[in-house]
């Protein structure tokens, strides 16, 4: 909320009185009405809402008083004078209303931005505090699940693996919140270097395959060029995309990852045979916190994964595209990197004529 010093109402009142004197002595009604509007706009900028209303009411009363004094002492009740006074009052009223509305929207936007910053800071802090004990839980339960003494008891083995899987899912959600806090706080800095894309793709595939136990095949073209990117961010982004494909497709289906050069750009595709995308989902899929209505309550998630992936890929100079023939027709997410370089010119594939 804006604070008002004692000086500002006195200043605006003095300006209004000066305009009143000018209006009464010189009879420059049109100029005076515009000056009254300026006083109202000045009060909107520096005074509270109540102060602005008071200033606007004073300006309109002074306008009306100037009209009455002019007509009384100069006997000028002509039609133009009446119209000019009425229009002046209408302009001041409309200006006050619109200016207050605009200022209210600005205040709301400012409050929303501050709320979002506080929320992101809180999420980042809480997530960081949860990360340390959760890492210990994941490590301990993983050792417990693989212990030979538990192998003979299928019930305990299943229980230990269930705890491990849920702990790993929670760990991934916390990592998403940490990444979201880093993005919104503008702390994301890409460290790009010429990188072998197969290594980055392979690391992302291994991480998701170990977590979900899914069959993921990589079909990379021969002699892929080096790509100028941040390998850490891109690995995390591809992991998000592959994990998303695993969540939204059947457990026994296959996920195919391909990498090839098209139009002098490296295109990495992640395809699944899952639930597909509707037209609305396709247009909003990389938005923060977006989740399709048909998946709410059925498939867990926060709506951050693909937004984080899109941001990380953008920081490395690439972009993300979603392709789908429709609902239950599968989805292909394409990651395009335009900045490529071949180590050996003989590796450059021939271009189609």
mmCIF file of C-alpha atoms in Angstrom:
data_model
loop_
_atom_site.group_PDB
_atom_site.id
_atom_site.type_symbol
_atom_site.label_atom_id
_atom_site.label_comp_id
_atom_site.label_asym_id
_atom_site.label_seq_id
_atom_site.Cartn_x
_atom_site.Cartn_y
_atom_site.Cartn_z
ATOM 1 C CA UNK A 1 0.000 0.000 0.000
ATOM 2 C CA UNK A 2 1.276 3.487 -0.864
ATOM 3 C CA UNK A 3 2.036 5.856 1.970
ATOM 4 C CA UNK A 4 1.188 9.536 1.813
ATOM 5 C CA UNK A 5 3.228 12.263 3.453
ATOM 6 C CA UNK A 6 1.498 15.344 4.893
ATOM 7 C CA UNK A 7 3.176 17.529 2.271
ATOM 8 C CA UNK A 8 1.515 15.883 -0.751
ATOM 9 C CA UNK A 9 -2.153 16.627 0.109
ATOM 10 C CA UNK A 10 -1.180 20.208 0.972
ATOM 11 C CA UNK A 11 0.639 20.524 -2.354
ATOM 12 C CA UNK A 12 -2.251 19.173 -4.418
ATOM 13 C CA UNK A 13 -4.718 21.360 -2.547
ATOM 14 C CA UNK A 14 -2.537 24.434 -3.180
ATOM 15 C CA UNK A 15 -2.344 23.576 -6.905
ATOM 16 C CA UNK A 16 -6.129 23.160 -7.049
ATOM 17 C CA UNK A 17 -6.669 26.543 -5.358
ATOM 18 C CA UNK A 18 -4.223 28.187 -7.767
ATOM 19 C CA UNK A 19 -6.141 26.717 -10.716
ATOM 20 C CA UNK A 20 -9.389 27.955 -9.174
ATOM 21 C CA UNK A 21 -8.023 31.486 -9.001
ATOM 22 C CA UNK A 22 -6.797 31.218 -12.602
ATOM 23 C CA UNK A 23 -10.145 29.887 -13.760
ATOM 24 C CA UNK A 24 -12.138 32.591 -11.967
ATOM 25 C CA UNK A 25 -9.991 35.560 -12.975
ATOM 26 C CA UNK A 26 -9.153 34.657 -16.580
ATOM 27 C CA UNK A 27 -12.221 32.477 -17.434
ATOM 28 C CA UNK A 28 -9.983 29.916 -19.228
ATOM 29 C CA UNK A 29 -12.376 27.082 -18.462
ATOM 30 C CA UNK A 30 -10.970 24.522 -20.921
ATOM 31 C CA UNK A 31 -7.384 24.999 -19.777
ATOM 32 C CA UNK A 32 -8.450 24.889 -16.131
ATOM 33 C CA UNK A 33 -10.327 21.583 -16.564
ATOM 34 C CA UNK A 34 -7.218 19.954 -18.031
ATOM 35 C CA UNK A 35 -5.179 21.238 -15.121
ATOM 36 C CA UNK A 36 -7.679 19.753 -12.669
ATOM 37 C CA UNK A 37 -7.235 16.398 -14.425
ATOM 38 C CA UNK A 38 -3.455 16.755 -13.983
ATOM 39 C CA UNK A 39 -3.966 17.338 -10.250
ATOM 40 C CA UNK A 40 -6.082 14.163 -10.038
ATOM 41 C CA UNK A 41 -3.442 12.118 -11.872
ATOM 42 C CA UNK A 42 -0.763 13.528 -9.578
ATOM 43 C CA UNK A 43 -2.773 12.504 -6.515
ATOM 44 C CA UNK A 44 -3.273 8.986 -7.900
ATOM 45 C CA UNK A 45 0.466 8.569 -8.233
ATOM 46 C CA UNK A 46 1.449 9.837 -4.804
ATOM 47 C CA UNK A 47 -1.613 9.571 -2.531
ATOM 48 C CA UNK A 48 -3.675 6.725 -1.146
ATOM 49 C CA UNK A 49 -6.998 5.792 -2.732
ATOM 50 C CA UNK A 50 -8.932 7.770 -0.098
ATOM 51 C CA UNK A 51 -6.676 10.782 -0.601
ATOM 52 C CA UNK A 52 -7.174 10.626 -4.360
ATOM 53 C CA UNK A 53 -10.958 10.556 -3.981
ATOM 54 C CA UNK A 54 -10.802 13.563 -1.640
ATOM 55 C CA UNK A 55 -8.591 15.514 -4.063
ATOM 56 C CA UNK A 56 -10.882 14.670 -6.996
ATOM 57 C CA UNK A 57 -13.950 15.754 -4.996
ATOM 58 C CA UNK A 58 -12.264 19.049 -4.096
ATOM 59 C CA UNK A 59 -11.367 19.684 -7.744
ATOM 60 C CA UNK A 60 -14.961 19.050 -8.842
ATOM 61 C CA UNK A 61 -16.347 21.288 -6.071
ATOM 62 C CA UNK A 62 -13.937 24.039 -7.075
ATOM 63 C CA UNK A 63 -14.974 23.631 -10.722
ATOM 64 C CA UNK A 64 -18.623 23.961 -9.743
ATOM 65 C CA UNK A 65 -17.833 26.925 -7.456
ATOM 66 C CA UNK A 66 -15.938 28.662 -10.241
ATOM 67 C CA UNK A 67 -18.949 28.222 -12.539
ATOM 68 C CA UNK A 68 -21.354 29.662 -9.937
ATOM 69 C CA UNK A 69 -19.114 32.641 -9.190
ATOM 70 C CA UNK A 70 -18.652 33.368 -12.888
ATOM 71 C CA UNK A 71 -22.363 33.244 -13.667
ATOM 72 C CA UNK A 72 -23.292 35.258 -10.577
ATOM 73 C CA UNK A 73 -20.959 38.183 -11.091
ATOM 74 C CA UNK A 74 -20.911 38.222 -14.883
ATOM 75 C CA UNK A 75 -24.443 36.972 -15.526
ATOM 76 C CA UNK A 76 -23.136 34.468 -18.058
ATOM 77 C CA UNK A 77 -25.617 31.581 -18.159
ATOM 78 C CA UNK A 78 -24.903 30.792 -21.787
ATOM 79 C CA UNK A 79 -25.253 27.294 -23.154
ATOM 80 C CA UNK A 80 -21.513 26.851 -23.961
ATOM 81 C CA UNK A 81 -20.533 27.699 -20.381
ATOM 82 C CA UNK A 82 -22.949 25.083 -19.010
ATOM 83 C CA UNK A 83 -21.671 22.445 -21.458
ATOM 84 C CA UNK A 84 -18.045 23.247 -20.690
ATOM 85 C CA UNK A 85 -18.602 22.973 -16.920
ATOM 86 C CA UNK A 86 -20.522 19.711 -17.276
ATOM 87 C CA UNK A 87 -17.876 18.205 -19.525
ATOM 88 C CA UNK A 88 -15.162 19.257 -17.089
ATOM 89 C CA UNK A 89 -16.934 17.447 -14.240
ATOM 90 C CA UNK A 90 -17.460 14.324 -16.373
ATOM 91 C CA UNK A 91 -13.821 14.258 -17.497
ATOM 92 C CA UNK A 92 -12.581 14.599 -13.922
ATOM 93 C CA UNK A 93 -14.906 11.821 -12.716
ATOM 94 C CA UNK A 94 -13.971 9.395 -15.511
ATOM 95 C CA UNK A 95 -10.267 10.175 -15.167
ATOM 96 C CA UNK A 96 -10.362 9.540 -11.425
ATOM 97 C CA UNK A 97 -12.196 6.231 -11.887
ATOM 98 C CA UNK A 98 -9.895 4.927 -14.626
ATOM 99 C CA UNK A 99 -6.727 6.103 -12.895
ATOM 100 C CA UNK A 100 -7.734 4.387 -9.655
ATOM 101 C CA UNK A 101 -8.542 1.181 -11.539
ATOM 102 C CA UNK A 102 -5.160 1.201 -13.279
ATOM 103 C CA UNK A 103 -3.337 1.860 -10.028
ATOM 104 C CA UNK A 104 -5.295 -0.945 -8.315
ATOM 105 C CA UNK A 105 -4.195 -3.382 -11.039
ATOM 106 C CA UNK A 106 -0.591 -2.257 -10.639
ATOM 107 C CA UNK A 107 -0.764 -2.755 -6.873
ATOM 108 C CA UNK A 108 -2.289 -6.206 -7.345
ATOM 109 C CA UNK A 109 0.442 -7.176 -9.830
ATOM 110 C CA UNK A 110 3.106 -5.899 -7.451
ATOM 111 C CA UNK A 111 1.622 -7.849 -4.534
ATOM 112 C CA UNK A 112 1.370 -10.982 -6.681
ATOM 113 C CA UNK A 113 5.010 -10.699 -7.719
ATOM 114 C CA UNK A 114 6.089 -10.318 -4.102
ATOM 115 C CA UNK A 115 3.927 -13.303 -3.105
ATOM 116 C CA UNK A 116 5.454 -15.441 -5.863
ATOM 117 C CA UNK A 117 8.958 -14.476 -4.795
ATOM 118 C CA UNK A 118 8.172 -15.350 -1.181
ATOM 119 C CA UNK A 119 6.632 -18.664 -2.216
ATOM 120 C CA UNK A 120 9.623 -19.590 -4.377
ATOM 121 C CA UNK A 121 12.050 -18.667 -1.597
ATOM 122 C CA UNK A 122 10.057 -20.751 0.888
ATOM 123 C CA UNK A 123 9.881 -23.738 -1.478
ATOM 124 C CA UNK A 124 13.603 -23.521 -2.129
ATOM 125 C CA UNK A 125 14.429 -23.329 1.566
ATOM 126 C CA UNK A 126 12.099 -26.159 2.600
ATOM 127 C CA UNK A 127 13.236 -28.350 -0.306
ATOM 128 C CA UNK A 128 16.872 -27.838 0.590
ATOM 129 C CA UNK A 129 16.216 -28.796 4.217
ATOM 130 C CA UNK A 130 14.325 -31.943 3.173
ATOM 131 C CA UNK A 131 16.973 -33.036 0.690
ATOM 132 C CA UNK A 132 19.634 -34.075 3.221
ATOM 133 C CA UNK A 133 17.555 -36.499 5.343
ATOM 134 C CA UNK A 134 15.805 -37.851 2.255
ATOM 135 C CA UNK A 135 19.147 -38.708 0.632
ATOM 136 C CA UNK A 136 20.025 -40.745 3.726
ATOM 137 C CA UNK A 137 16.658 -42.493 3.574
ATOM 138 C CA UNK A 138 17.090 -43.404 -0.103
ATOM 139 C CA UNK A 139 20.604 -44.701 0.486
ATOM 140 C CA UNK A 140 19.667 -46.716 3.562
ATOM 141 C CA UNK A 141 16.543 -48.313 2.103
ATOM 142 C CA UNK A 142 18.405 -49.169 -1.135
ATOM 143 C CA UNK A 143 20.985 -51.118 0.850
ATOM 144 C CA UNK A 144 18.182 -52.747 2.836
ATOM 145 C CA UNK A 145 16.256 -53.747 -0.306
ATOM 146 C CA UNK A 146 19.318 -55.490 -1.768
ATOM 147 C CA UNK A 147 20.370 -57.179 1.482
ATOM 148 C CA UNK A 148 20.721 -60.996 1.134
ATOM 149 C CA UNK A 149 18.951 -61.529 4.450
ATOM 150 C CA UNK A 150 15.768 -59.976 3.039
ATOM 151 C CA UNK A 151 15.876 -61.852 -0.254
ATOM 152 C CA UNK A 152 14.244 -64.869 1.354
ATOM 153 C CA UNK A 153 11.264 -62.849 2.583
ATOM 154 C CA UNK A 154 9.372 -61.593 -0.460
ATOM 155 C CA UNK A 155 7.028 -59.487 1.638
ATOM 156 C CA UNK A 156 9.843 -57.523 3.292
ATOM 157 C CA UNK A 157 11.692 -57.226 -0.018
ATOM 158 C CA UNK A 158 8.590 -55.797 -1.695
ATOM 159 C CA UNK A 159 8.056 -53.415 1.226
ATOM 160 C CA UNK A 160 11.667 -52.171 1.118
ATOM 161 C CA UNK A 161 11.529 -51.643 -2.650
ATOM 162 C CA UNK A 162 8.229 -49.779 -2.317
ATOM 163 C CA UNK A 163 9.752 -47.439 0.273
ATOM 164 C CA UNK A 164 12.769 -46.906 -1.979
ATOM 165 C CA UNK A 165 10.647 -46.130 -5.039
ATOM 166 C CA UNK A 166 8.464 -43.627 -3.156
ATOM 167 C CA UNK A 167 11.521 -42.002 -1.580
ATOM 168 C CA UNK A 168 13.119 -41.646 -5.018
ATOM 169 C CA UNK A 169 9.901 -40.121 -6.376
ATOM 170 C CA UNK A 170 9.816 -37.645 -3.492
ATOM 171 C CA UNK A 171 13.495 -36.882 -4.093
ATOM 172 C CA UNK A 172 12.715 -36.105 -7.743
ATOM 173 C CA UNK A 173 9.846 -33.810 -6.712
ATOM 174 C CA UNK A 174 12.138 -31.952 -4.319
ATOM 175 C CA UNK A 175 14.737 -31.588 -7.076
ATOM 176 C CA UNK A 176 12.026 -30.099 -9.300
ATOM 177 C CA UNK A 177 11.155 -27.537 -6.610
ATOM 178 C CA UNK A 178 14.836 -26.644 -6.193
ATOM 179 C CA UNK A 179 15.213 -26.235 -9.958
ATOM 180 C CA UNK A 180 12.042 -24.115 -10.100
ATOM 181 C CA UNK A 181 13.352 -21.881 -7.317
ATOM 182 C CA UNK A 182 16.671 -21.512 -9.140
ATOM 183 C CA UNK A 183 14.910 -20.516 -12.368
ATOM 184 C CA UNK A 184 12.535 -17.993 -10.794
ATOM 185 C CA UNK A 185 15.314 -16.409 -8.750
ATOM 186 C CA UNK A 186 17.280 -15.935 -12.001
ATOM 187 C CA UNK A 187 20.100 -18.036 -10.598
ATOM 188 C CA UNK A 188 20.259 -20.283 -13.664
ATOM 189 C CA UNK A 189 23.568 -19.972 -15.491
ATOM 190 C CA UNK A 190 24.362 -22.219 -18.437
ATOM 191 C CA UNK A 191 27.984 -23.347 -18.841
ATOM 192 C CA UNK A 192 28.058 -24.334 -22.478
ATOM 193 C CA UNK A 193 30.822 -26.379 -24.072
ATOM 194 C CA UNK A 194 31.274 -28.571 -27.124
ATOM 195 C CA UNK A 195 29.828 -31.895 -25.974
ATOM 196 C CA UNK A 196 29.355 -35.381 -27.351
ATOM 197 C CA UNK A 197 25.521 -35.714 -27.384
ATOM 198 C CA UNK A 198 25.493 -39.519 -27.083
ATOM 199 C CA UNK A 199 27.106 -39.316 -23.648
ATOM 200 C CA UNK A 200 24.511 -36.836 -22.366
ATOM 201 C CA UNK A 201 21.607 -38.833 -23.820
ATOM 202 C CA UNK A 202 22.965 -42.106 -22.449
ATOM 203 C CA UNK A 203 23.336 -40.674 -18.935
ATOM 204 C CA UNK A 204 19.742 -39.390 -18.989
ATOM 205 C CA UNK A 205 18.434 -42.751 -20.212
ATOM 206 C CA UNK A 206 20.327 -44.691 -17.521
ATOM 207 C CA UNK A 207 18.996 -42.475 -14.749
ATOM 208 C CA UNK A 208 15.351 -42.858 -15.803
ATOM 209 C CA UNK A 209 15.662 -46.574 -16.611
ATOM 210 C CA UNK A 210 17.046 -47.291 -13.125
ATOM 211 C CA UNK A 211 14.263 -45.329 -11.474
ATOM 212 C CA UNK A 212 11.286 -46.618 -13.454
ATOM 213 C CA UNK A 213 12.609 -50.001 -14.592
ATOM 214 C CA UNK A 214 11.454 -49.247 -18.121
ATOM 215 C CA UNK A 215 12.709 -50.476 -21.472
ATOM 216 C CA UNK A 216 14.266 -47.469 -23.190
ATOM 217 C CA UNK A 217 16.027 -47.859 -26.536
ATOM 218 C CA UNK A 218 18.475 -45.369 -27.994
ATOM 219 C CA UNK A 219 18.741 -45.214 -31.772
ATOM 220 C CA UNK A 220 21.460 -42.673 -32.444
ATOM 221 C CA UNK A 221 22.761 -41.930 -35.912
ATOM 222 C CA UNK A 222 26.388 -42.648 -36.696
ATOM 223 C CA UNK A 223 29.007 -39.889 -36.385
ATOM 224 C CA UNK A 224 26.875 -37.380 -34.514
ATOM 225 C CA UNK A 225 28.397 -33.897 -34.368
ATOM 226 C CA UNK A 226 29.469 -32.095 -31.224
ATOM 227 C CA UNK A 227 26.820 -29.783 -29.781
ATOM 228 C CA UNK A 228 27.427 -26.515 -27.953
ATOM 229 C CA UNK A 229 25.363 -26.938 -24.772
ATOM 230 C CA UNK A 230 25.460 -27.259 -21.009
ATOM 231 C CA UNK A 231 25.753 -31.033 -20.468
ATOM 232 C CA UNK A 232 24.441 -30.939 -16.891
ATOM 233 C CA UNK A 233 21.314 -28.924 -17.721
ATOM 234 C CA UNK A 234 20.590 -30.881 -20.903
ATOM 235 C CA UNK A 235 20.985 -34.220 -19.123
ATOM 236 C CA UNK A 236 18.484 -33.078 -16.492
ATOM 237 C CA UNK A 237 16.125 -31.797 -19.205
ATOM 238 C CA UNK A 238 16.252 -35.054 -21.179
ATOM 239 C CA UNK A 239 15.746 -36.960 -17.931
ATOM 240 C CA UNK A 240 12.587 -34.931 -17.300
ATOM 241 C CA UNK A 241 11.302 -35.631 -20.818
ATOM 242 C CA UNK A 242 12.036 -39.370 -20.670
ATOM 243 C CA UNK A 243 10.537 -39.620 -17.156
ATOM 244 C CA UNK A 244 7.426 -37.867 -18.433
ATOM 245 C CA UNK A 245 7.155 -40.427 -21.235
ATOM 246 C CA UNK A 246 7.505 -43.225 -18.673
ATOM 247 C CA UNK A 247 4.741 -41.789 -16.462
ATOM 248 C CA UNK A 248 2.234 -41.326 -19.282
ATOM 249 C CA UNK A 249 2.677 -44.662 -21.053
ATOM 250 C CA UNK A 250 2.048 -48.300 -20.134
ATOM 251 C CA UNK A 251 4.724 -50.026 -18.034
ATOM 252 C CA UNK A 252 5.229 -52.758 -20.637
ATOM 253 C CA UNK A 253 5.527 -50.358 -23.586
ATOM 254 C CA UNK A 254 8.783 -49.230 -25.133
ATOM 255 C CA UNK A 255 10.231 -45.719 -25.112
ATOM 256 C CA UNK A 256 12.431 -44.872 -28.084
ATOM 257 C CA UNK A 257 15.042 -42.114 -28.027
ATOM 258 C CA UNK A 258 16.601 -41.064 -31.332
ATOM 259 C CA UNK A 259 19.251 -38.543 -32.320
ATOM 260 C CA UNK A 260 19.928 -37.389 -35.867
ATOM 261 C CA UNK A 261 20.938 -34.350 -37.877
ATOM 262 C CA UNK A 262 18.177 -32.564 -39.795
ATOM 263 C CA UNK A 263 18.741 -29.315 -41.701
ATOM 264 C CA UNK A 264 22.132 -28.827 -40.011
ATOM 265 C CA UNK A 265 20.530 -29.145 -36.576
ATOM 266 C CA UNK A 266 20.717 -31.954 -34.028
ATOM 267 C CA UNK A 267 17.246 -33.298 -33.240
ATOM 268 C CA UNK A 268 16.789 -35.546 -30.204
ATOM 269 C CA UNK A 269 13.367 -37.229 -30.088
ATOM 270 C CA UNK A 270 11.706 -39.095 -27.221
ATOM 271 C CA UNK A 271 8.737 -41.139 -28.397
ATOM 272 C CA UNK A 272 6.199 -43.185 -26.444
ATOM 273 C CA UNK A 273 2.966 -45.062 -27.137
ATOM 274 C CA UNK A 274 1.100 -43.519 -24.240
ATOM 275 C CA UNK A 275 -1.906 -41.275 -23.662
ATOM 276 C CA UNK A 276 -0.943 -38.707 -26.319
ATOM 277 C CA UNK A 277 -1.844 -35.025 -26.305
ATOM 278 C CA UNK A 278 -4.976 -33.095 -27.094
ATOM 279 C CA UNK A 279 -4.711 -29.808 -28.983
ATOM 280 C CA UNK A 280 -5.119 -27.837 -25.743
ATOM 281 C CA UNK A 281 -2.498 -29.912 -23.910
ATOM 282 C CA UNK A 282 -0.056 -29.522 -26.769
ATOM 283 C CA UNK A 283 -0.321 -25.720 -26.669
ATOM 284 C CA UNK A 284 0.190 -25.491 -22.870
ATOM 285 C CA UNK A 285 2.452 -28.458 -22.155
ATOM 286 C CA UNK A 286 5.579 -26.417 -21.324
ATOM 287 C CA UNK A 287 3.785 -23.948 -19.061
ATOM 288 C CA UNK A 288 4.576 -23.881 -15.363
ATOM 289 C CA UNK A 289 2.243 -26.042 -13.219
ATOM 290 C CA UNK A 290 0.195 -27.118 -16.256
ATOM 291 C CA UNK A 291 -1.441 -30.539 -16.069
ATOM 292 C CA UNK A 292 -4.096 -31.943 -18.380
ATOM 293 C CA UNK A 293 -7.504 -32.179 -16.750
ATOM 294 C CA UNK A 294 -7.917 -35.818 -17.793
ATOM 295 C CA UNK A 295 -4.833 -36.787 -15.733
ATOM 296 C CA UNK A 296 -5.701 -34.966 -12.496
ATOM 297 C CA UNK A 297 -6.040 -37.443 -9.628
ATOM 298 C CA UNK A 298 -4.896 -40.329 -11.837
ATOM 299 C CA UNK A 299 -1.219 -39.712 -12.553
ATOM 300 C CA UNK A 300 0.923 -38.003 -9.888
ATOM 301 C CA UNK A 301 2.920 -34.929 -10.789
ATOM 302 C CA UNK A 302 3.478 -31.231 -10.093
ATOM 303 C CA UNK A 303 3.371 -29.817 -13.623
ATOM 304 C CA UNK A 304 6.963 -28.582 -13.335
ATOM 305 C CA UNK A 305 8.908 -31.227 -15.260
ATOM 306 C CA UNK A 306 8.491 -30.097 -18.867
ATOM 307 C CA UNK A 307 8.594 -26.414 -17.869
ATOM 308 C CA UNK A 308 11.983 -27.032 -16.259
ATOM 309 C CA UNK A 309 13.115 -29.064 -19.279
ATOM 310 C CA UNK A 310 12.063 -26.326 -21.694
ATOM 311 C CA UNK A 311 13.885 -23.691 -19.613
ATOM 312 C CA UNK A 312 17.093 -25.750 -19.329
ATOM 313 C CA UNK A 313 17.100 -26.500 -23.054
ATOM 314 C CA UNK A 314 16.484 -22.845 -23.877
ATOM 315 C CA UNK A 315 19.452 -21.886 -21.681
ATOM 316 C CA UNK A 316 21.613 -24.124 -23.902
ATOM 317 C CA UNK A 317 20.384 -22.471 -27.077
ATOM 318 C CA UNK A 318 17.863 -25.126 -28.094
ATOM 319 C CA UNK A 319 14.090 -25.459 -28.076
ATOM 320 C CA UNK A 320 11.436 -28.067 -27.353
ATOM 321 C CA UNK A 321 8.578 -29.222 -29.592
ATOM 322 C CA UNK A 322 5.649 -31.523 -28.775
ATOM 323 C CA UNK A 323 4.201 -33.790 -31.466
ATOM 324 C CA UNK A 324 1.139 -36.011 -31.113
ATOM 325 C CA UNK A 325 -1.570 -37.346 -33.391
ATOM 326 C CA UNK A 326 -4.112 -36.954 -30.609
ATOM 327 C CA UNK A 327 -5.488 -38.582 -27.494
ATOM 328 C CA UNK A 328 -4.137 -42.116 -26.862
ATOM 329 C CA UNK A 329 -1.949 -41.826 -29.973
ATOM 330 C CA UNK A 330 1.398 -41.464 -28.222
ATOM 331 C CA UNK A 331 3.676 -38.450 -27.908
ATOM 332 C CA UNK A 332 7.017 -37.456 -29.391
ATOM 333 C CA UNK A 333 9.000 -34.681 -27.709
ATOM 334 C CA UNK A 334 11.677 -33.188 -29.947
ATOM 335 C CA UNK A 335 14.685 -31.264 -28.658
ATOM 336 C CA UNK A 336 16.434 -29.200 -31.332
ATOM 337 C CA UNK A 337 19.987 -27.844 -31.027
ATOM 338 C CA UNK A 338 21.103 -25.575 -33.881
ATOM 339 C CA UNK A 339 24.725 -25.048 -32.814
ATOM 340 C CA UNK A 340 26.630 -28.146 -33.997
ATOM 341 C CA UNK A 341 30.160 -28.853 -35.181
ATOM 342 C CA UNK A 342 31.837 -31.858 -36.778
ATOM 343 C CA UNK A 343 35.309 -32.778 -35.565
ATOM 344 C CA UNK A 344 36.159 -34.315 -38.918
ATOM 345 C CA UNK A 345 34.639 -32.912 -42.111
ATOM 346 C CA UNK A 346 34.440 -36.449 -43.534
ATOM 347 C CA UNK A 347 31.783 -37.181 -40.896
ATOM 348 C CA UNK A 348 29.385 -34.652 -42.410
ATOM 349 C CA UNK A 349 26.473 -36.601 -43.923
ATOM 350 C CA UNK A 350 25.625 -35.899 -47.563
ATOM 351 C CA UNK A 351 22.801 -33.407 -48.065
ATOM 352 C CA UNK A 352 19.771 -34.328 -50.132
ATOM 353 C CA UNK A 353 19.677 -32.609 -53.481
#
